mmCIF file of C-alpha atoms in Angstrom:
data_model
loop_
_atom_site.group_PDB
_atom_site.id
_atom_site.type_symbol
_atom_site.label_atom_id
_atom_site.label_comp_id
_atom_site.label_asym_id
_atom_site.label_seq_id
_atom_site.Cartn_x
_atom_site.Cartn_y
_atom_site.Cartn_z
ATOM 1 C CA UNK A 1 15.737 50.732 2.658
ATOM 2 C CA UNK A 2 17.553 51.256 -0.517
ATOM 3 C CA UNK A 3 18.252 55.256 0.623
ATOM 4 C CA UNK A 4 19.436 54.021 4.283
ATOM 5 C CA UNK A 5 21.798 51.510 2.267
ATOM 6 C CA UNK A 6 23.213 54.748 0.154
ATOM 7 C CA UNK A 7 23.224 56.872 3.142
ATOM 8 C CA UNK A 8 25.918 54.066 4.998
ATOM 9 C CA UNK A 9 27.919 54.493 1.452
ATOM 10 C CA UNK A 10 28.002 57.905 1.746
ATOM 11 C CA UNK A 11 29.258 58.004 5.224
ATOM 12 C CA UNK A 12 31.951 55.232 4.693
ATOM 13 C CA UNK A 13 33.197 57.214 1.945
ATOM 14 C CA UNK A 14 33.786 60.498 3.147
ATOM 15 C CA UNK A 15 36.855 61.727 4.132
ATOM 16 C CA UNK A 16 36.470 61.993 7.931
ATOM 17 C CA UNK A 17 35.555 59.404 10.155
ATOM 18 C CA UNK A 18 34.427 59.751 13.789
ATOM 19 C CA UNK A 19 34.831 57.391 16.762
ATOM 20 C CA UNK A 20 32.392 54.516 16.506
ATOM 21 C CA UNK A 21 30.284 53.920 19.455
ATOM 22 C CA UNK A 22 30.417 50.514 21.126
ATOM 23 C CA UNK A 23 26.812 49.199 21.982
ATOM 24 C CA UNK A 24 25.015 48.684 25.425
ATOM 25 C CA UNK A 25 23.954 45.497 26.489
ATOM 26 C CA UNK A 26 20.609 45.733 28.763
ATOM 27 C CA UNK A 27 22.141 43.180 30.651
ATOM 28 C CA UNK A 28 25.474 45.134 31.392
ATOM 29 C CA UNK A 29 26.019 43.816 35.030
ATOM 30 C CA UNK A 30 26.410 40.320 32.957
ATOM 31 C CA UNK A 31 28.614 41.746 30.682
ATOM 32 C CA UNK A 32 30.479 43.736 32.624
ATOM 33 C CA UNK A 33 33.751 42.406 31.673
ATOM 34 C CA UNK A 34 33.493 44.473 28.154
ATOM 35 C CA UNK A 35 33.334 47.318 29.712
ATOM 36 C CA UNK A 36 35.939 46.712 33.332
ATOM 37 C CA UNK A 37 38.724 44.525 33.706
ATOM 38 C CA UNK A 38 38.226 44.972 37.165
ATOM 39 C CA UNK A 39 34.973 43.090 37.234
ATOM 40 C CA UNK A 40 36.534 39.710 36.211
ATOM 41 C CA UNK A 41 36.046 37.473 39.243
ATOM 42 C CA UNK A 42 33.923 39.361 40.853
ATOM 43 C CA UNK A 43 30.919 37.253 40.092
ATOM 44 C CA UNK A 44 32.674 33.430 40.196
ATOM 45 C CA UNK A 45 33.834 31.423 37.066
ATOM 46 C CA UNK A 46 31.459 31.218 34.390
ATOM 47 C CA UNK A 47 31.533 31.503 30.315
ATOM 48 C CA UNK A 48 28.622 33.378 29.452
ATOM 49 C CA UNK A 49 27.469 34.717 25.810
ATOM 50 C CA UNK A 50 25.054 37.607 25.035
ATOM 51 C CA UNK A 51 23.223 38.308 21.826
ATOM 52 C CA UNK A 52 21.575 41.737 20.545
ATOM 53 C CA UNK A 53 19.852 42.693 17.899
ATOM 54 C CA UNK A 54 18.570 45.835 17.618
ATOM 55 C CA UNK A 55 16.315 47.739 15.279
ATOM 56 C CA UNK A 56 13.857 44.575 14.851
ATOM 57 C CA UNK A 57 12.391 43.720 11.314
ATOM 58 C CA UNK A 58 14.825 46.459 9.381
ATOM 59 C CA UNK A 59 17.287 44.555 7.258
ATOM 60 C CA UNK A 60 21.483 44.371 7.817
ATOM 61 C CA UNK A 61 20.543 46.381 11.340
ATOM 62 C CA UNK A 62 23.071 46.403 13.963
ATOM 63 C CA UNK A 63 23.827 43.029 15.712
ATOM 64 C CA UNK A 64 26.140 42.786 18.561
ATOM 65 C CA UNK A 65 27.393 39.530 20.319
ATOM 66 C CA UNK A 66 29.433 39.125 23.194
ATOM 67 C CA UNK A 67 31.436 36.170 24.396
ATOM 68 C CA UNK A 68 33.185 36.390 27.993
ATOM 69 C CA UNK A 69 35.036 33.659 30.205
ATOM 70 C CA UNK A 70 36.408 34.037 33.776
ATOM 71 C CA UNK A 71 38.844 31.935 35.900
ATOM 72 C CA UNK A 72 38.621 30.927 39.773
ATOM 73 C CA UNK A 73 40.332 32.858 41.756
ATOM 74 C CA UNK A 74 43.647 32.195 42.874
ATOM 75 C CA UNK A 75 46.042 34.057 44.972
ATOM 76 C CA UNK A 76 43.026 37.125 44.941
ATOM 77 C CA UNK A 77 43.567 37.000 41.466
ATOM 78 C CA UNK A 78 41.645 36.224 38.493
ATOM 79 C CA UNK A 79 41.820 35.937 34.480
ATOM 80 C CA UNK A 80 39.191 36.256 32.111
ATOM 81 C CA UNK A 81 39.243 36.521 28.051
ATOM 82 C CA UNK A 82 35.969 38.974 26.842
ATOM 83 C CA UNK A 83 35.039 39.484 22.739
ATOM 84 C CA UNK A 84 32.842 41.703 21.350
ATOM 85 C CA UNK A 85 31.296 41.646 17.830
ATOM 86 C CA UNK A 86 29.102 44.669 16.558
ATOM 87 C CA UNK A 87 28.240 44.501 12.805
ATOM 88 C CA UNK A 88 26.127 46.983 10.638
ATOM 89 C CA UNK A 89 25.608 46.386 7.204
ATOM 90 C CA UNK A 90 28.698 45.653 5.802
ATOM 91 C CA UNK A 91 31.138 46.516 8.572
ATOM 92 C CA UNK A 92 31.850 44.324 11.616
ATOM 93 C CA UNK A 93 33.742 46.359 14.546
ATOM 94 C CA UNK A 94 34.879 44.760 17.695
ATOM 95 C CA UNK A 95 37.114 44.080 20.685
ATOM 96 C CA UNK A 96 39.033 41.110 21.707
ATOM 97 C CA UNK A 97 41.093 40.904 24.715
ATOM 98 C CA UNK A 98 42.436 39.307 27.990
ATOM 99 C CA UNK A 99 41.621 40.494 31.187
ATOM 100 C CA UNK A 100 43.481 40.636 34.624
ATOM 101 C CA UNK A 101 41.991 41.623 37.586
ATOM 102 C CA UNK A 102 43.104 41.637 41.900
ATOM 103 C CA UNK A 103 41.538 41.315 44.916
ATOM 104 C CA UNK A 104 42.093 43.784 47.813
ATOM 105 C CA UNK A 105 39.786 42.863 50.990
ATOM 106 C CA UNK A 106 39.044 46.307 52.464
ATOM 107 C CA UNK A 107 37.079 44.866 55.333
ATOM 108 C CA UNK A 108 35.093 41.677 56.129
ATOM 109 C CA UNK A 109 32.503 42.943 53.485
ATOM 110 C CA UNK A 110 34.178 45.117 51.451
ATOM 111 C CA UNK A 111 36.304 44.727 48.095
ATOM 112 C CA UNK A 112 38.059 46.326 46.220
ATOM 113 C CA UNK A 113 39.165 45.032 42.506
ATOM 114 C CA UNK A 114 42.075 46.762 40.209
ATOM 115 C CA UNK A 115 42.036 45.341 36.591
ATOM 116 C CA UNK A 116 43.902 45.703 33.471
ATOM 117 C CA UNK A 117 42.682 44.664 29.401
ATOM 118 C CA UNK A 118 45.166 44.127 26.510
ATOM 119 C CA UNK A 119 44.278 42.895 23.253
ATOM 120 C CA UNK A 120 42.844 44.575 19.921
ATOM 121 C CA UNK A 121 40.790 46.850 18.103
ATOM 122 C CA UNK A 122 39.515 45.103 14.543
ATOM 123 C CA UNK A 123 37.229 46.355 12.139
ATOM 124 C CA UNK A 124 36.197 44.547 8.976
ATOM 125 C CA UNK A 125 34.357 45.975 6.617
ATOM 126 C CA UNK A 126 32.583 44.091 3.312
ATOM 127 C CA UNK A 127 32.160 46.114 0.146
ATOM 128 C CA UNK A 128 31.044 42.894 -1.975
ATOM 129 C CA UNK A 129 27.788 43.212 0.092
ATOM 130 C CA UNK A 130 27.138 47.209 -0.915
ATOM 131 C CA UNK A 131 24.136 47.715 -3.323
ATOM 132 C CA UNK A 132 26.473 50.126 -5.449
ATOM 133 C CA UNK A 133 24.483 52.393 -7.958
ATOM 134 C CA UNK A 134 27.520 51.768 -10.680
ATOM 135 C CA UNK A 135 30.046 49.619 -11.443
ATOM 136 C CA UNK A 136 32.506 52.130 -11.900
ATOM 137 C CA UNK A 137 35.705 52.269 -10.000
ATOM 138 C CA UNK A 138 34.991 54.356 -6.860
ATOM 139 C CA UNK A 139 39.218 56.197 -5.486
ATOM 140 C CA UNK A 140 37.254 56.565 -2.208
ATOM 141 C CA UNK A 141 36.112 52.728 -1.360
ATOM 142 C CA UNK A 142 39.714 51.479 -2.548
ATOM 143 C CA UNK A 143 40.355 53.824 0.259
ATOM 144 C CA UNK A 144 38.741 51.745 2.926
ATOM 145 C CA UNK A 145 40.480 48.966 4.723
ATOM 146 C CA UNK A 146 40.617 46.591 7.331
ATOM 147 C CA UNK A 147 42.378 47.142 10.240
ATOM 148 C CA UNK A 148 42.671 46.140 13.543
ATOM 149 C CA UNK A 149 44.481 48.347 16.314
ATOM 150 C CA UNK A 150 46.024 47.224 19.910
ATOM 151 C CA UNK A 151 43.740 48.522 22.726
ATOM 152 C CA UNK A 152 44.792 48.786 26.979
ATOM 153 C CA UNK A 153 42.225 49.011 29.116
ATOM 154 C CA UNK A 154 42.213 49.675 33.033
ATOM 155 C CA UNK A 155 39.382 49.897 35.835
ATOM 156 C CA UNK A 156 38.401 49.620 39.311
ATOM 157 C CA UNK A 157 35.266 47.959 41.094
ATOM 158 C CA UNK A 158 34.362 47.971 44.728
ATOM 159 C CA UNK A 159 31.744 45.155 45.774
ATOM 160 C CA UNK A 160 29.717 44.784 48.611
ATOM 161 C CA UNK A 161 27.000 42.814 49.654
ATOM 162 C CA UNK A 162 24.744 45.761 49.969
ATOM 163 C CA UNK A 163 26.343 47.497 46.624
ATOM 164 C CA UNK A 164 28.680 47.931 43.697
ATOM 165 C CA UNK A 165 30.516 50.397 41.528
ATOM 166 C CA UNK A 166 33.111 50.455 39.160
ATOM 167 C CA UNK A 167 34.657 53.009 36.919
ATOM 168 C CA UNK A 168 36.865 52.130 33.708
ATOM 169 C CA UNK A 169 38.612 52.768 30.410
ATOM 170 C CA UNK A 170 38.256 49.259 28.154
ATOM 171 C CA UNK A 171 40.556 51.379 26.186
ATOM 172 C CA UNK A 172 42.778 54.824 26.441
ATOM 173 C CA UNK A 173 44.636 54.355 23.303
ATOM 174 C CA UNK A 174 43.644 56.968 20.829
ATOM 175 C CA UNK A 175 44.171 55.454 17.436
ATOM 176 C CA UNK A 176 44.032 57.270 14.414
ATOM 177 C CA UNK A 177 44.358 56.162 11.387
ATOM 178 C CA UNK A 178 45.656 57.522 7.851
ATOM 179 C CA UNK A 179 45.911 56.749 4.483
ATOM 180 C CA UNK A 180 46.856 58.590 0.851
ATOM 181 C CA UNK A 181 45.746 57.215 -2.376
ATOM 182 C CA UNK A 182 45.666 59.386 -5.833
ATOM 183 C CA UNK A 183 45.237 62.480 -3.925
ATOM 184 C CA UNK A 184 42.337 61.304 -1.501
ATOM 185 C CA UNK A 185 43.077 61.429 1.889
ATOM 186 C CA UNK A 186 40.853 59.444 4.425
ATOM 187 C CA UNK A 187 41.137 59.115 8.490
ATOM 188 C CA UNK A 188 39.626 57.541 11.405
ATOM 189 C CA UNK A 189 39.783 57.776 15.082
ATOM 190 C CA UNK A 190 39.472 54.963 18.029
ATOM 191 C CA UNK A 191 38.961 57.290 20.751
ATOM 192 C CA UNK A 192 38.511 55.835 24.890
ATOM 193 C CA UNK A 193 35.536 55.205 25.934
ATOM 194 C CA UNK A 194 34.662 55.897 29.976
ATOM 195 C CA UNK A 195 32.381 53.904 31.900
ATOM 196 C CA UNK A 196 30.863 54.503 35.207
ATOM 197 C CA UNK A 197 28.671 51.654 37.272
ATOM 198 C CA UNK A 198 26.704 51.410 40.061
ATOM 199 C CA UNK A 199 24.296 49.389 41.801
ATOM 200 C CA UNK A 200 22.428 48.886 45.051
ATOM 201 C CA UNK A 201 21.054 45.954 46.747
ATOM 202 C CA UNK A 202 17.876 46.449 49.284
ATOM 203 C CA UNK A 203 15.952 43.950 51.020
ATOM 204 C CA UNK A 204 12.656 44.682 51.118
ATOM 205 C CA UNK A 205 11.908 40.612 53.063
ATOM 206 C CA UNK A 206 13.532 37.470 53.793
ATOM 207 C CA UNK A 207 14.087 36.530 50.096
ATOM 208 C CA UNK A 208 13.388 39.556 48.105
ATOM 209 C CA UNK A 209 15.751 42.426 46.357
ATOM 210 C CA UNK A 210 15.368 45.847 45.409
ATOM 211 C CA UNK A 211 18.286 46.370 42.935
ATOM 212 C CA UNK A 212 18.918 49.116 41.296
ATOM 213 C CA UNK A 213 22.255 49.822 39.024
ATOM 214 C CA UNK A 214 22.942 52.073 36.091
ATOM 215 C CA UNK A 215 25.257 52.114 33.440
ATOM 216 C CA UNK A 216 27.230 55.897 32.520
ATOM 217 C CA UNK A 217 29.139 56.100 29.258
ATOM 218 C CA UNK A 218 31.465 59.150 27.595
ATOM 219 C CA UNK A 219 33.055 59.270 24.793
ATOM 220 C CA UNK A 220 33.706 62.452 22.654
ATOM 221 C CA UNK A 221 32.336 63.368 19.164
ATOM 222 C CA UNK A 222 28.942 61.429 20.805
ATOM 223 C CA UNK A 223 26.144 62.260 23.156
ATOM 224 C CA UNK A 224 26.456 61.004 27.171
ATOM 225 C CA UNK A 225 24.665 57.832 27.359
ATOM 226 C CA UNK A 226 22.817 56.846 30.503
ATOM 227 C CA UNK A 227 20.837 53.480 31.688
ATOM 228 C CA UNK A 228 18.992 52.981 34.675
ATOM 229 C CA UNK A 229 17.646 49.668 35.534
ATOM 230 C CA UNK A 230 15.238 48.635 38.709
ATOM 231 C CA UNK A 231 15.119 45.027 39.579
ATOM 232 C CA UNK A 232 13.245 42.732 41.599
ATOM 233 C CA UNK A 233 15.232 39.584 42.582
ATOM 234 C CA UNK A 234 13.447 36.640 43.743
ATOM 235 C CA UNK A 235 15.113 34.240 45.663
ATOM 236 C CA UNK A 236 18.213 34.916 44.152
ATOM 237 C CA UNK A 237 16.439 32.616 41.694
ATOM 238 C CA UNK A 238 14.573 35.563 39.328
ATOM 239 C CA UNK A 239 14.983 38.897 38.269
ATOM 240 C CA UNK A 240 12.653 41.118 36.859
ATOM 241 C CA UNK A 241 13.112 44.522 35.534
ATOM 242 C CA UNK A 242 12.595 47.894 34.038
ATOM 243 C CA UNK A 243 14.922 50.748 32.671
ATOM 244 C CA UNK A 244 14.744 54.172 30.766
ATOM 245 C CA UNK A 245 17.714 55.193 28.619
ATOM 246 C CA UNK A 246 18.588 59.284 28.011
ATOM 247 C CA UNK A 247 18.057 58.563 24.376
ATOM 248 C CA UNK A 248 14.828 57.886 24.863
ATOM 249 C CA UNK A 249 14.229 53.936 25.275
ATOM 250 C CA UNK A 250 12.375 52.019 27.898
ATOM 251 C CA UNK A 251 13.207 48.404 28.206
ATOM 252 C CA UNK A 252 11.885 45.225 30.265
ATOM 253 C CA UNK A 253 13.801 42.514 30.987
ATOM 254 C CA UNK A 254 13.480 38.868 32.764
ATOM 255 C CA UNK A 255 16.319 36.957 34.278
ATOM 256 C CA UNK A 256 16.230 33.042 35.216
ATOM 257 C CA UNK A 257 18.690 31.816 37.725
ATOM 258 C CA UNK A 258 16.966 28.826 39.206
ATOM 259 C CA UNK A 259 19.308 25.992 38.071
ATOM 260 C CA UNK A 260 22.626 25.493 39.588
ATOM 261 C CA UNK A 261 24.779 25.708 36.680
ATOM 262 C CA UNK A 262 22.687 28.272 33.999
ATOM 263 C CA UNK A 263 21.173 31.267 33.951
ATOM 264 C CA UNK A 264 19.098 32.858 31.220
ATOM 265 C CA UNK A 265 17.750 36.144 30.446
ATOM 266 C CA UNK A 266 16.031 38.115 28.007
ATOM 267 C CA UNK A 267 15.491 41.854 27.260
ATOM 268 C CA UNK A 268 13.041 43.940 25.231
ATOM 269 C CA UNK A 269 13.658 47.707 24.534
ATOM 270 C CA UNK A 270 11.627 50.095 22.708
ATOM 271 C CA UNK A 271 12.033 53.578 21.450
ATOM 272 C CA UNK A 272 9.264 56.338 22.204
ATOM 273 C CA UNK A 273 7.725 57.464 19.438
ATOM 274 C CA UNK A 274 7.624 61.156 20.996
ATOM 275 C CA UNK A 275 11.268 61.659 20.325
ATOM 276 C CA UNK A 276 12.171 63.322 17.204
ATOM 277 C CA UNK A 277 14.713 60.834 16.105
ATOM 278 C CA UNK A 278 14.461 59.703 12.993
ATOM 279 C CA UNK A 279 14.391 55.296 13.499
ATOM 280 C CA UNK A 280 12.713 53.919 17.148
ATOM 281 C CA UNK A 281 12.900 50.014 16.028
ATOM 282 C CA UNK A 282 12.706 47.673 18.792
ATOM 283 C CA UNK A 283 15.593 45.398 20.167
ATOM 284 C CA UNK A 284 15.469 42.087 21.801
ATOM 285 C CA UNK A 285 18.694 40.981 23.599
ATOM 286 C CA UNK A 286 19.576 37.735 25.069
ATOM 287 C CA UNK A 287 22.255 36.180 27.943
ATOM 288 C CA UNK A 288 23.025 32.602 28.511
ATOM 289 C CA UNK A 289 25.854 32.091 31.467
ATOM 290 C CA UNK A 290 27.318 28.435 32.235
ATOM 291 C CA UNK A 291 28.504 28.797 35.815
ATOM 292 C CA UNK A 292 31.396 26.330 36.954
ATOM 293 C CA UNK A 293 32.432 25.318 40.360
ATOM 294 C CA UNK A 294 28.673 25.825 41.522
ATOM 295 C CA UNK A 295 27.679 24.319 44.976
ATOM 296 C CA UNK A 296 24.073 22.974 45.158
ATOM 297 C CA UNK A 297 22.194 25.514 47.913
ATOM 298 C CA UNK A 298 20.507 22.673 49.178
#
């Protein structure tokens, strides 16, 4: 653990830095706001909050939590606010913003949703927490600083009752930051991220669901992410799930929507051993959702 801890020093203190990745929440379809502004309204008012923690048992591993609340719609349009935290080790990285999105009925089942995210960029980053092998002053740690950068998002989603998809930018802003001290020059980059969703929705009886939905993301300097999900829904009361990631994770998830007001789900991924990277720790994610306005069924 102690060389993993100097290997994070090392990186933090060299003299390029490249776009950090934001993470990807098993249950995106819940969190979908993070990732399109489009998608706010699109699944009724509700404040919902996810929690994942990834790399299980190693210590200071990444931990991401999301926090994300949307409005009733009004006039075909709705509001939402959406925060992301992602911390490893000593730095915390994350997005807060507001989120507008509007309704244009395409036909009786058919919508189509144009959104737009403004807010901010902020990284924080502790170095009383670093194990440092000396005391001595270090020019390229007084280097590092906190910061946080304004980010404009935009997206589109097109819902059915037989599907979805949505493609987005949570932000096109490409930040970079610079800074000079004593000679020792350090930069960064916030570069877009682009999402692609989609999702189907097949009966297979009077109450069941076939659903599957995957989750695309691009952004440069890093490798193509992709998630694929298959779901079961019961009832519209359970869900229960598999998925396979490109980098080569299979997860399993369970989804509880049987009360009026909550739901509650919780996902399990694990790496394949076969792969030759170098750290396959399991992650365990959770999703609680308080839904407002809800009509009893019955």
């Amino acid at each position: 653990m102690k060389n993993t801890k100097i290997v994070l020093i090392l990186l933090m203190a060299s003299a390029y830095g490249h776009a950090q990745q934001q993470p990807n929440f098993l249950f995106f379809e819940q969190n979908m706001g993070l990732y399109n502004p489009a998608a706010t309204g699109t699944q009724g008012s509700f404040a919902g909050i996810g929690y994942r923690a990834a790399w299980s048992g190693i210590e200071d591993a990444p931990r991401a939590t999301s926090f994300i609340y949307n409005t009733t719609e009004k006039n075909n349009a709705s509001w939402g606010f959406s925060y992301l935290s992602d911390q490893v080790y000593v730095e915390n990285q994350g997005v807060v913003s507001i989120d507008y999105s509007y309704k244009l009925q395409l036909s009786e089942n058919t919508k189509l949703f144009l959104g737009i995210k403004a807010g901010g960029i902020f990284n924080n980053i502790d170095l009383n927490k670093l194990n440092r092998i000396t005391q001595d002053s270090n020019e390229s740690l007084g280097n590092i600083d906190n910061y946080m950068n304004p980010a404009i998002g935009v997206g589109a989603f097109i819902q059915s009752k037989k599907f979805f998809a949505g493609i987005s930018v949570p932000n096109f802003l490409n930040s970079k930051r610079f800074k000079e001290s004593n000679g020792i020059a350090t930069t960064a980059t916030d570069k877009p991220h682009f999402y692609g969703t989609a999702g189907l929705s097949i009966p297979l009886g009077t109450n069941i669901l076939l659903r599957p939905m995957m989750l695309y993301r691009v952004v440069s300097d890093a490798p193509n992410q992709i998630t694929a999900l298959g779901q079961i829904e019961l009832k519209e009361q359970l869900s229960i799930g598999v998925g396979v990631s490109n980098n080569d994770y299979v997860s399993a998830m369970l989804l509880f929507k049987g009360m009026q007001r909550l739901d509650f789900g919780y996902g399990y991924e694990m790496g394949q051993r076969t792969s030759a990277t170098a750290l396959r720790a399991n992650t365990h994610e959770l999703i609680l959702r308080y839904k407002f306005g809800v009509v009893d069924k019955k």
